[in-house]
Coordinates of C-alpha atoms (C1' of nucleotides) in Angstrom, one line a residue:
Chain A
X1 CA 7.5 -13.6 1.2
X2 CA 11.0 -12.2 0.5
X3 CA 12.1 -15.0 2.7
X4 CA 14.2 -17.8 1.8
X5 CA 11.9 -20.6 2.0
X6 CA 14.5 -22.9 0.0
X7 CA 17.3 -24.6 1.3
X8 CA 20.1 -23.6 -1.4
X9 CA 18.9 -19.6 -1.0
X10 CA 19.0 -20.0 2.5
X11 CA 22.3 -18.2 3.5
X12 CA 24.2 -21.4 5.9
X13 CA 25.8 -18.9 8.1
X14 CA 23.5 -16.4 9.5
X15 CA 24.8 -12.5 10.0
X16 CA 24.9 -12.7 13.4
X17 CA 25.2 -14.7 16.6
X18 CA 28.2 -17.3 17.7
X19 CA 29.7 -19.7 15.1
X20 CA 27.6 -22.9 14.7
X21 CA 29.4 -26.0 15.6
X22 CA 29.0 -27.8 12.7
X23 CA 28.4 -27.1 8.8
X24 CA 25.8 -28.2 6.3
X25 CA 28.2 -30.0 4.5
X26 CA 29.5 -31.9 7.9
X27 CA 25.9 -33.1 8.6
X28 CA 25.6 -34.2 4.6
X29 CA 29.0 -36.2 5.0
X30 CA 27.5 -38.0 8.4
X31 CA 24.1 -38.5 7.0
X32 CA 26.1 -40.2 4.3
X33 CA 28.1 -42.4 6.2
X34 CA 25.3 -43.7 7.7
X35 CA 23.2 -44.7 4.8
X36 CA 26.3 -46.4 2.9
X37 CA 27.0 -48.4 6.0
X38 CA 23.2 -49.3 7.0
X39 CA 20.8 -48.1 4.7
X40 CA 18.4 -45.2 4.1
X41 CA 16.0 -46.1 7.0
X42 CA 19.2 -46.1 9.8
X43 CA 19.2 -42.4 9.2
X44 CA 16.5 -40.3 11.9
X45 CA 17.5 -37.1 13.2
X46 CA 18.5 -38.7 16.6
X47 CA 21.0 -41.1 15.6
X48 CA 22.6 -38.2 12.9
X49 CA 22.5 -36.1 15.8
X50 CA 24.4 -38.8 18.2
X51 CA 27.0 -39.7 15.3
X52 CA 27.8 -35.4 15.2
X53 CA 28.2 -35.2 18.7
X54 CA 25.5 -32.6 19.0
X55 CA 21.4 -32.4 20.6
X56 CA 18.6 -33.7 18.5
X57 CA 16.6 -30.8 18.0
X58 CA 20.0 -28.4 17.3
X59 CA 20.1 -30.1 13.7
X60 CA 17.0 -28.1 12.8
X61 CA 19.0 -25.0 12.9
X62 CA 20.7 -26.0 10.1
X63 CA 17.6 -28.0 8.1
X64 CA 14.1 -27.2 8.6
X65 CA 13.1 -31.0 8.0
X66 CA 14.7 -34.3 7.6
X67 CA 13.4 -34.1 4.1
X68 CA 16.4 -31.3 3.4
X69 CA 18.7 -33.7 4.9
X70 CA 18.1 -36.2 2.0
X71 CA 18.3 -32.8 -0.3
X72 CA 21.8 -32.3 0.6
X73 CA 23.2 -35.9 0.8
X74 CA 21.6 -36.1 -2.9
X75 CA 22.8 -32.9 -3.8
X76 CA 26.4 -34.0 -2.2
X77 CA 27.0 -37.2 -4.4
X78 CA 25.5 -36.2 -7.3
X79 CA 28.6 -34.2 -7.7
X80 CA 30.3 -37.7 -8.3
X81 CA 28.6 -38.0 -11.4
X82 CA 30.9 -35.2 -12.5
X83 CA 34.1 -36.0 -14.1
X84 CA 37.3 -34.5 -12.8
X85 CA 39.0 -33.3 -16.0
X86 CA 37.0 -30.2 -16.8
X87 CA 37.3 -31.0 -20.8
X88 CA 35.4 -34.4 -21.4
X89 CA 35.3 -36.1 -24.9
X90 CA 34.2 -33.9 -27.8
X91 CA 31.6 -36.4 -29.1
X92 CA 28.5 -35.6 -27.3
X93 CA 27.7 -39.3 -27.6
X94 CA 30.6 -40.0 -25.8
X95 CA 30.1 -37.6 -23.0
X96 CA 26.5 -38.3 -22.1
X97 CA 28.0 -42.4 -22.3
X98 CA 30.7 -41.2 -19.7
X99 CA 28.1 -39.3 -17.5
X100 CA 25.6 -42.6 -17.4
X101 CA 28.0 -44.8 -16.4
X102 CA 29.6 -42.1 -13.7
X103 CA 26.0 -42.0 -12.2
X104 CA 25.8 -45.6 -12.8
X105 CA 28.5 -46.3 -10.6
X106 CA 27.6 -43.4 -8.3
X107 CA 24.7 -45.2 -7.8
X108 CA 25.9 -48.6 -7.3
X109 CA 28.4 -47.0 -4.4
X110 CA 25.7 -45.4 -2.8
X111 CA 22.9 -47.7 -3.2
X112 CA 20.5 -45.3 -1.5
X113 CA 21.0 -42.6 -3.6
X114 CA 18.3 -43.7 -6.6
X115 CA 15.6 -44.3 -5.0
X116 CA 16.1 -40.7 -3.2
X117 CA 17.0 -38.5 -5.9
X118 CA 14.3 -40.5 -7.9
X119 CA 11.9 -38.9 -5.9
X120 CA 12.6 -35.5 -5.4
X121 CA 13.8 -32.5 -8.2
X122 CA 17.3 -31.5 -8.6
X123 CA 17.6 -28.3 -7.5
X124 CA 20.6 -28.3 -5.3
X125 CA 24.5 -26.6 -6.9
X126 CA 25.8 -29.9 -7.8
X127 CA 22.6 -30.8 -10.0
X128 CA 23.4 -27.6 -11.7
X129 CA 26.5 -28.1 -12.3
X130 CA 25.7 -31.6 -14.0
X131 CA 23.0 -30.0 -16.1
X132 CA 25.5 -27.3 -16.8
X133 CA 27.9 -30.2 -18.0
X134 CA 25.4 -32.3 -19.9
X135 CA 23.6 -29.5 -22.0
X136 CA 27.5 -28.1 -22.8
X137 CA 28.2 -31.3 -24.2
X138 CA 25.4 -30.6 -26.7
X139 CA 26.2 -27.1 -27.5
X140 CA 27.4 -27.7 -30.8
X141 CA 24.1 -29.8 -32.3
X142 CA 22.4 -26.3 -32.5
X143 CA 19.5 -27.6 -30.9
X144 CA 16.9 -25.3 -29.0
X145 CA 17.7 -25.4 -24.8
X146 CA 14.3 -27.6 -24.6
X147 CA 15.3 -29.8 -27.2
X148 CA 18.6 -30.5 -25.4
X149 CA 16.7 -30.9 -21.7
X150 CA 14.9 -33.1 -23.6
X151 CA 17.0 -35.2 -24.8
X152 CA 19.6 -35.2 -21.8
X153 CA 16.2 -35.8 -19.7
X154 CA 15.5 -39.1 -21.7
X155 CA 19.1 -40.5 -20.9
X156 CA 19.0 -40.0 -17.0
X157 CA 15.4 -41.5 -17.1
X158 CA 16.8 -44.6 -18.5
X159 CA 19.5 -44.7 -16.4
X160 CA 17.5 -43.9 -13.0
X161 CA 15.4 -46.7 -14.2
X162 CA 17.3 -49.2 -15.1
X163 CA 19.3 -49.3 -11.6
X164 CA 16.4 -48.6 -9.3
X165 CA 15.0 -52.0 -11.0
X166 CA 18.6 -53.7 -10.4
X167 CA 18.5 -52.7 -6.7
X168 CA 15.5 -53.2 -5.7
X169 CA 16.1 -56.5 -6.4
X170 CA 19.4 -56.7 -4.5
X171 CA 17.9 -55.5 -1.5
X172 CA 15.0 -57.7 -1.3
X173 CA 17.4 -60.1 -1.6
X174 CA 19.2 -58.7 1.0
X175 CA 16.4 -58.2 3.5
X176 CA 15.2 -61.9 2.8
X177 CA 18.3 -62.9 4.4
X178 CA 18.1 -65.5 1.7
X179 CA 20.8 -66.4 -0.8
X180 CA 20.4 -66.0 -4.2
X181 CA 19.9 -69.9 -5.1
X182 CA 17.2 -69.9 -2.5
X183 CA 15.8 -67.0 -3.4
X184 CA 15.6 -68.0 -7.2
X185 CA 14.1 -71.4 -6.3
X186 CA 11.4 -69.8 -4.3
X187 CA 10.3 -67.6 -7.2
X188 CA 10.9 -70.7 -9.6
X189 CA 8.5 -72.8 -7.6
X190 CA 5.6 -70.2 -7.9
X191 CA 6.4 -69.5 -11.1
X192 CA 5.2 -73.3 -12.1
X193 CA 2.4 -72.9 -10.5
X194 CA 1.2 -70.5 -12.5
X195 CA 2.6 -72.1 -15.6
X196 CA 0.7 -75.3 -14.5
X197 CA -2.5 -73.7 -15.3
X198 CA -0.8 -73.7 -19.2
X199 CA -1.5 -70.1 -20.0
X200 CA 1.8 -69.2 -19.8
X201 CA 4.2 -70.5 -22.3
X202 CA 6.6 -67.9 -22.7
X203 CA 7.1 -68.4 -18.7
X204 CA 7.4 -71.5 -19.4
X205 CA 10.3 -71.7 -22.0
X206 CA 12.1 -69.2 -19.3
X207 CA 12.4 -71.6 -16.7
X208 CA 13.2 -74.3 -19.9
X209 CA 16.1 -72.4 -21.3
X210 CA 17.4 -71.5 -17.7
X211 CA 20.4 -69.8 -18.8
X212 CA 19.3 -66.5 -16.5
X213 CA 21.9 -64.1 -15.5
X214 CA 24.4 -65.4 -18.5
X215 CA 24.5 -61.8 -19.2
X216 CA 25.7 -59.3 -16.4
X217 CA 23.8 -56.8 -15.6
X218 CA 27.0 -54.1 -16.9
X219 CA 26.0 -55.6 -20.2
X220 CA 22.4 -55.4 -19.9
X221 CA 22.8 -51.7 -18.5
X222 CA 25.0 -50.7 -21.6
X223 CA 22.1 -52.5 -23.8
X224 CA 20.1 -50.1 -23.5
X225 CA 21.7 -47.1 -22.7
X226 CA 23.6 -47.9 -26.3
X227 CA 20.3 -48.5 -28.0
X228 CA 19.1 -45.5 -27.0
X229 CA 22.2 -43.2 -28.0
X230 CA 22.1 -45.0 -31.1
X231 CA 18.6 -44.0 -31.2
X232 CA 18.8 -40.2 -30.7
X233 CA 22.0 -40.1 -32.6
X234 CA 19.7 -41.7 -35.6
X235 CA 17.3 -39.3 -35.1
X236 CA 19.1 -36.0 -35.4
X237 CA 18.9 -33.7 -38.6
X238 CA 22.5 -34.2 -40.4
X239 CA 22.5 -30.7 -40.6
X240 CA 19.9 -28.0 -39.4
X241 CA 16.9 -30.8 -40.9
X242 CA 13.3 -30.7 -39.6
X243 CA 13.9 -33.9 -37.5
X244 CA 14.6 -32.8 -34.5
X245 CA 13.1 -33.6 -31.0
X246 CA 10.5 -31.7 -30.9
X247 CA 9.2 -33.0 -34.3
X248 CA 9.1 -36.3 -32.8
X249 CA 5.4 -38.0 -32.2
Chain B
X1 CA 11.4 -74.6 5.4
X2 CA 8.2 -75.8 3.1
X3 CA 6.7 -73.2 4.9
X4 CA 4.9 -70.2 2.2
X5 CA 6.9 -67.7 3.0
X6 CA 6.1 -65.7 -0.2
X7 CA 3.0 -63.7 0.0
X8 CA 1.9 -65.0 -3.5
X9 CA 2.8 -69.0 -2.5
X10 CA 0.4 -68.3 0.8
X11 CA -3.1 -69.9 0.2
X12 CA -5.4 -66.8 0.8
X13 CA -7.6 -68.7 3.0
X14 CA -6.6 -71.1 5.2
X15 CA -8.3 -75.2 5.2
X16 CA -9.8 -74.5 8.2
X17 CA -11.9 -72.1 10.7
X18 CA -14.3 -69.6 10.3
X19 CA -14.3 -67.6 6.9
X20 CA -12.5 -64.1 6.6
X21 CA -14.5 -61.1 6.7
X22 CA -13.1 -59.8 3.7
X23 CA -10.8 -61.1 1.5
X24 CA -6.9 -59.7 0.0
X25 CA -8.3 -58.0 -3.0
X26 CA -10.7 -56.2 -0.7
X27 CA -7.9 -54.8 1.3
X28 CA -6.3 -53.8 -1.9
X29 CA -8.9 -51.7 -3.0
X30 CA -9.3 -50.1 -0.2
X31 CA -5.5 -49.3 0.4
X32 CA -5.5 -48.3 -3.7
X33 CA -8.7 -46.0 -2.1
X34 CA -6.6 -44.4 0.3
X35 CA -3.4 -43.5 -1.9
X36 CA -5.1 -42.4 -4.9
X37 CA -7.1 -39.8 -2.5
X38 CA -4.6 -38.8 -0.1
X39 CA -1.5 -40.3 -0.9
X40 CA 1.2 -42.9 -0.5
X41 CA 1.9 -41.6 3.2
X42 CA -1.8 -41.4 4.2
X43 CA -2.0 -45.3 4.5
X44 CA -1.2 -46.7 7.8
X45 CA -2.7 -49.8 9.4
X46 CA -4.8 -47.7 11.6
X47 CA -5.9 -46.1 8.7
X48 CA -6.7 -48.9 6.5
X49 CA -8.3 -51.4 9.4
X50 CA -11.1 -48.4 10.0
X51 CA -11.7 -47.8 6.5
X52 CA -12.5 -52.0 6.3
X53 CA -14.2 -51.7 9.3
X54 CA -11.6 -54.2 11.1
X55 CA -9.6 -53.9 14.1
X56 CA -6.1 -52.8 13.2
X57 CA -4.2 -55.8 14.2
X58 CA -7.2 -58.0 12.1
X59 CA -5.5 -56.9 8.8
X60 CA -2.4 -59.3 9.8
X61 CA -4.1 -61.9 9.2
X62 CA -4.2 -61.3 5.7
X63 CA -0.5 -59.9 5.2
X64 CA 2.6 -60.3 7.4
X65 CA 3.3 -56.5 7.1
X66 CA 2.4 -53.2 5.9
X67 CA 5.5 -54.2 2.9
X68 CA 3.1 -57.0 1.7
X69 CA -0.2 -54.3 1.5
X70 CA 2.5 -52.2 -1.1
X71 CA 3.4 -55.5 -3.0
X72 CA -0.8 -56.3 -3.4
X73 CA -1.2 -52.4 -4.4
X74 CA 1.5 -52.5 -7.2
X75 CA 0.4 -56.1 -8.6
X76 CA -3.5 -55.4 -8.3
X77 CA -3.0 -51.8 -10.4
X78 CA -0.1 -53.8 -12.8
X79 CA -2.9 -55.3 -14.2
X80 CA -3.9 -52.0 -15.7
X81 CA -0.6 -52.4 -18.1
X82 CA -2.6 -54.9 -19.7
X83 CA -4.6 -54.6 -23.3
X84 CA -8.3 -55.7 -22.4
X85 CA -8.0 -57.3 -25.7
X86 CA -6.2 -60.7 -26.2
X87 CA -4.7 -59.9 -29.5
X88 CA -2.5 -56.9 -29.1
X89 CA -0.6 -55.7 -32.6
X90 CA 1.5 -57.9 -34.5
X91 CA 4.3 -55.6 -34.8
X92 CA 6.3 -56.2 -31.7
X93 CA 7.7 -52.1 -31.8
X94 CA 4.2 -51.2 -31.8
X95 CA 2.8 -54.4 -29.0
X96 CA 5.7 -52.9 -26.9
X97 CA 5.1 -49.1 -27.2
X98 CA 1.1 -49.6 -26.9
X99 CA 2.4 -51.5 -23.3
X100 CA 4.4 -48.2 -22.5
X101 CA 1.6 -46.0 -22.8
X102 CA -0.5 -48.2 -20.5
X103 CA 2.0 -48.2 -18.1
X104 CA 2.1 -44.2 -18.5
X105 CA -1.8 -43.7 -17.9
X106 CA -1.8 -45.9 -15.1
X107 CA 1.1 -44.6 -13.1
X108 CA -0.4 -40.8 -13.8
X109 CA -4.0 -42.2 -12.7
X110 CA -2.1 -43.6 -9.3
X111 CA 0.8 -41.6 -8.7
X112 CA 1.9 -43.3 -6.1
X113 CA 2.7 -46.3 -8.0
X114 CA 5.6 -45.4 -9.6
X115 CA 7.8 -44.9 -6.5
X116 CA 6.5 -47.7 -5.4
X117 CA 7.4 -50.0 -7.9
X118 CA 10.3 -48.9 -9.0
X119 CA 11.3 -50.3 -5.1
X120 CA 10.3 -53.4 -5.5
X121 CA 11.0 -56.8 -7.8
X122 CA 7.6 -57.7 -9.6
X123 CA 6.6 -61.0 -8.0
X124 CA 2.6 -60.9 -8.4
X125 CA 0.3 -62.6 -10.7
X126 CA -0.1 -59.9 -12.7
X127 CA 3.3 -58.9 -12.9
X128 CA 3.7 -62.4 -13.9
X129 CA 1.0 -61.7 -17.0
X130 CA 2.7 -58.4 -18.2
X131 CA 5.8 -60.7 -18.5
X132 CA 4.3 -63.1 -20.3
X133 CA 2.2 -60.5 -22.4
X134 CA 5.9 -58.9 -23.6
X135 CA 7.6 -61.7 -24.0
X136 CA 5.1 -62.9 -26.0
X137 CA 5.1 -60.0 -28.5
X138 CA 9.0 -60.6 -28.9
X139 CA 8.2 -64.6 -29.8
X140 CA 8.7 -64.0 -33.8
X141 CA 11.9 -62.3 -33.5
X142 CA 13.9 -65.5 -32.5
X143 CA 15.9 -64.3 -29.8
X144 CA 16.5 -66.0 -26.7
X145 CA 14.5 -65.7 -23.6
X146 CA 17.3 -63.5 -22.0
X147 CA 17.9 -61.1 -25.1
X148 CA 13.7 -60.2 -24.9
X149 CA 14.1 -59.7 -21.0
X150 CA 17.0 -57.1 -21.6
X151 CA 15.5 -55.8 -24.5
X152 CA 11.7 -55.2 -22.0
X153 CA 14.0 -54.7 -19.3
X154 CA 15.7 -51.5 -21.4
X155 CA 12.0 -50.5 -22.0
X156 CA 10.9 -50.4 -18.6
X157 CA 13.2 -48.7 -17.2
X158 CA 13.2 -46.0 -19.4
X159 CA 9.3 -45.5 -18.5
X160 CA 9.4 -46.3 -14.9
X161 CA 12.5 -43.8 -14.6
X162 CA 10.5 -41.0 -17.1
X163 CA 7.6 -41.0 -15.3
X164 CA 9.3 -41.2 -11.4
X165 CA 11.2 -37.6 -12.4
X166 CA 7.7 -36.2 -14.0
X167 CA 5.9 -37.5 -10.4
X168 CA 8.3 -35.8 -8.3
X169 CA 8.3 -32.4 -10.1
X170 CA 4.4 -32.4 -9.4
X171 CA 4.7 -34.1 -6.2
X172 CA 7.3 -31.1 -5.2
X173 CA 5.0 -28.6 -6.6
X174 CA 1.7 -30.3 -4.3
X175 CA 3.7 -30.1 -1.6
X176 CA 5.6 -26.9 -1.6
X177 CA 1.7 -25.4 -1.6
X178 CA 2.7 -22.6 -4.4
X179 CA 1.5 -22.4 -7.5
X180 CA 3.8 -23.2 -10.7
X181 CA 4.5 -20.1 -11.9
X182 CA 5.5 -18.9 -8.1
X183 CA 8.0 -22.3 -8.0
X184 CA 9.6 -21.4 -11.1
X185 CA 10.6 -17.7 -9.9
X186 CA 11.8 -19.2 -7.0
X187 CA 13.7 -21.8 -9.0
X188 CA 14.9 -19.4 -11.4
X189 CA 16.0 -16.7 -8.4
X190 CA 18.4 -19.6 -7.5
X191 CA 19.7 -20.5 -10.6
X192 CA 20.1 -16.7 -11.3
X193 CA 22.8 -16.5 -8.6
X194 CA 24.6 -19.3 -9.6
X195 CA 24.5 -17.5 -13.0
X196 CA 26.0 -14.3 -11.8
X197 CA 29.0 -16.4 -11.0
X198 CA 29.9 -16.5 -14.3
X199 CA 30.4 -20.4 -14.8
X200 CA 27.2 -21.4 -16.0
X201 CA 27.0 -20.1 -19.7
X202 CA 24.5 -23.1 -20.7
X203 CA 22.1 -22.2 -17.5
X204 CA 22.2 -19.0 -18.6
X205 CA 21.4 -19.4 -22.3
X206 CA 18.2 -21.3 -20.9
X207 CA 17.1 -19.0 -18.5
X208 CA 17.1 -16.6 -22.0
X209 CA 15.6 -18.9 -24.1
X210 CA 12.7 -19.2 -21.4
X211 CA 10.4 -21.0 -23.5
X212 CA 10.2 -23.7 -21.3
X213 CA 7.5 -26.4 -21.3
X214 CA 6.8 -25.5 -24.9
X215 CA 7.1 -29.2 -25.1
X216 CA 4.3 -30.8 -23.5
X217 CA 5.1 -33.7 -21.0
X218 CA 3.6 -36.3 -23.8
X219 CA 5.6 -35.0 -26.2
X220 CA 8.9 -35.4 -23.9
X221 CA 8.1 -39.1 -22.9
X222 CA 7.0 -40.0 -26.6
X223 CA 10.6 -38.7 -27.7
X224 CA 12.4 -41.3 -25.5
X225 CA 10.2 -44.2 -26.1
X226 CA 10.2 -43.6 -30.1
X227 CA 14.4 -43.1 -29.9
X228 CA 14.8 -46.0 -27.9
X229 CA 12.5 -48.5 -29.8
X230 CA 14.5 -47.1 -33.1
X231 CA 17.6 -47.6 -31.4
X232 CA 16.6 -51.2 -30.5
X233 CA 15.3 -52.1 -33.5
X234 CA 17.8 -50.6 -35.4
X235 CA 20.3 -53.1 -33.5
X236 CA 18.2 -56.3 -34.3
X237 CA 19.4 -59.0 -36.9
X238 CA 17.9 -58.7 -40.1
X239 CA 18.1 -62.3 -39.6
X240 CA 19.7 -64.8 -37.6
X241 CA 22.5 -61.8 -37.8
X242 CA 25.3 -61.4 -35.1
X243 CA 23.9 -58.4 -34.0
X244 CA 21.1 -59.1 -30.8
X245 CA 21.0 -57.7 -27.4
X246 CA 23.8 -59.9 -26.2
X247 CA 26.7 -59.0 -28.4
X248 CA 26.3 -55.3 -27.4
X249 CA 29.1 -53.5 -26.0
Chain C
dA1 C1' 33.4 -0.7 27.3
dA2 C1' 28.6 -1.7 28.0
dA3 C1' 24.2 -3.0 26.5
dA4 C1' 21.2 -5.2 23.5
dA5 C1' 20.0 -8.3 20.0
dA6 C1' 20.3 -12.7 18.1
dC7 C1' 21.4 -17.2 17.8
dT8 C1' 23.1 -21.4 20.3
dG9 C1' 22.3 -26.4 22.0
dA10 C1' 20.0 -29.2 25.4
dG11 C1' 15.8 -31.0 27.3
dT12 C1' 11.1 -32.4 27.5
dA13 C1' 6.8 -33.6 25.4
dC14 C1' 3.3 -35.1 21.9
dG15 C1' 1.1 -37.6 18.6
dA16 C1' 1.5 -41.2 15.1
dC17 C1' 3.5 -45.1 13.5
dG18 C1' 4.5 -50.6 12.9
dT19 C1' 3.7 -54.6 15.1
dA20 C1' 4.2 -58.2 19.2
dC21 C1' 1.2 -60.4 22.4
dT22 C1' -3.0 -62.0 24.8
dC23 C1' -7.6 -63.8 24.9
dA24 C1' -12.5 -65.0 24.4
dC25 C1' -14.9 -66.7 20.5
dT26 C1' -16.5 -69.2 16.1
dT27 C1' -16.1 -72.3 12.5
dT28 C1' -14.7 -76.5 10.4
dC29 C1' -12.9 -81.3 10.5
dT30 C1' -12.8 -85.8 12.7
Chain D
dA1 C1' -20.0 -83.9 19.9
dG2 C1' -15.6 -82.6 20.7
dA3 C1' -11.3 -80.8 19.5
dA4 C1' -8.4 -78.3 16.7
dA5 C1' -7.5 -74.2 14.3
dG6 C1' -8.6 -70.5 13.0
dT7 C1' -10.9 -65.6 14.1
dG8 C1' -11.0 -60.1 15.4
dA9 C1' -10.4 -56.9 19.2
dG10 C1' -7.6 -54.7 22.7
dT11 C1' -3.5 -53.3 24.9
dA12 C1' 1.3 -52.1 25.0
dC13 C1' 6.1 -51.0 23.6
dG14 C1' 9.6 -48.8 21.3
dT15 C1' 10.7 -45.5 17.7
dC16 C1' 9.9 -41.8 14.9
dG17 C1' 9.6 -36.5 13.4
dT18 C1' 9.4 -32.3 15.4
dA19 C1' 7.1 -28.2 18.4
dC20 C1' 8.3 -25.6 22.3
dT21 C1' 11.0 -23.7 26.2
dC22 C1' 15.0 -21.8 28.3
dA23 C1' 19.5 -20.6 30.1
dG24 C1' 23.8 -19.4 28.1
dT25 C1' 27.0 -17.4 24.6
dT26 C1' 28.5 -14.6 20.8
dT27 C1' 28.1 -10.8 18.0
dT28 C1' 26.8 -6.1 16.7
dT29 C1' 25.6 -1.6 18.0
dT30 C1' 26.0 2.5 20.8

DNA sequence: AAAAAACTGAGTACGACGTACTCACTTTCT
DNA sequence: AGAAAGTGAGTACGTCGTACTCAGTTTTTT
């Protein structure tokens, strides 16, 4: 019961016995290399093993699943969300800009890493950290700590959201094998079909006006992570007013 | 090259032989069965062949892989999104944040579609419907057919990346087997000994302030969704102004 | 310095998975 | 009526996560 049934308490090194081989971190940093060069589903315990020069089954004396290996490569690159000056801009609306568009591009390096850390709590020291950052960038608003998770909370959703959608569509792209004009003209072509039945005409003036992709998906990103600063920024008291976040709804 | 190679482009049933025993909506269901029961993971072709009374390898005739059983889960309980009644509100704010709630009941009544979405481009029929249905709502506000996508697009993500974090704090808590108030002493035992290092005044303060889920999970995802539709309607021309989605940033 | 305790990494094995392939059979079109 | 084109069942293969065993090594204790 005392026992350290989570990963981060878990001490890496235990007290006694010969020096492992290899560290936590080291297995993180393969387990990454892998994903960014082939994608989440190259990574199983054998080939992570192969690629660290070490038996299958030995990696389990550093991980009890391969579930905590995804825990530490999240936890690893979510540390690149961070910015490397410890002082970021004053203006909390500028900070939490700067941390969505560090994760932004975080995420765009290591396409892998959305759909992971979308599915699993932070819990790891670099998540901390970021939390640490983000809610410090708010300490002068004199909001409670839950109105600032809150609110902090609603910026990473959008941001988790918005790129998940943007690559999930790269990568079925990418595993058609199609390009994107084929791709486009495949989706075009049943499109019509349903517009043919005529109870679609907004459908229809989308394939009319064509224009698609005019704006880049930076600018559609920065859309609504704007509109939603703008938003919260609106709806804060001026000073100490009853219009908080928790009085929302 | 003509072929269908798009699940939605492939007639269901072919112009000749014998007819199917059951039909792709029936398989739907009974995958939708399976996941809302046991889970996302408890679905396997084994699995889902027995439960239609079919031999495993049968169900290809319907589907050219398990990924095509997902994309006919996700479209068939899409449809959900959708008002029963043609005539949603006028107002587009409220057309829009009436869609978000559906959205939000349906992904907490299947919690596996979420994750499951969020992986995936929207290609179905009804994915096709929810389209137009938004667009639709947008029609009076003159904006171009790519403005309203960005401007549903900023909407969607911030639900679809809301309601992915809330899933995988409960999904954590099903699995891990404890109960919450046993997860949170373990989480806060963690965060504790980052604490005592000193560099985490903010964690601190909140480990203090320990209200904690004062603020009901409603509450939290109303307080995006009302800050973002302010911030994007905030940003909208009065009319015909200079100020729509695309001239952001 | 010696003995004991504890951890190491490699190997083997198991059950479950997605799906390719084969084949006797049934339905529909000509 | 015959032929074409579909049908569902069965078997088989390669890969996966991981439980278990065991000889060997390193560290702590006496």
């Amino acid at each position: 019961m005392t026992g350290h049934e989570n990963l981060w308490m878990r001490p890496e090194r235990p007290a006694r016995g010969p020096r492992p081989s290899f560290s936590r971190a080291a297995l993180a940093q393969a387990a990454i290399r892998i994903a960014d060069a082939e994608g989440l589903e190259a990574i199983s315990m054998r080939r992570l093993a192969a690629d660290l020069g070490a038996g299958t089954m030995s990696l389990y004396r550093y991980v009890t699943s391969k579930d905590e290996v995804f825990d530490l490569m999240v936890d690893t690159v979510v540390g690149e969300y961070l910015p490397e000056d410890r002082r970021p801009p004053d203006d909390w609306v500028e900070g939490l800009r700067l941390l969505a568009w560090q994760a932004r591009r975080t995420m765009l390096r290591h396409p892998w890493l959305a759909p992971l850390a979308a599915g699993r709590p932070q819990a790891g020291p670099n998540s901390a950290r970021l939390t640490e950052t983000a809610l410090g960038m708010l300490d002068a608003l004199g909001l409670s700590v839950d109105e600032m998770l809150t609110l902090v909370g609603a910026v990473f959703a959008y941001v988790n959201g918005y790129i998940q959608s943007e690559l999930a569509e790269a990568e079925a792209l990418r595993r058609s094998g199609l390009t994107l004009a084929q791709r486009l003209a495949q989706h075009l072509s049943y499109i019509q079909s349903l517009i043919a039945t005529g109870n679609y005409p907004m459908l229809e003036r989308m394939t009319k006006e064509g224009g698609r992709e005019y704006m880049g998906t930076d600018d559609r990103f920065a859309y609504g992570l704007d509109r939603l600063l703008d938003g919260i920024a609106a709806g804060l008291p001026p000073r100490g007013g009853p219009e908080g976040p928790a009085s929302s709804r």
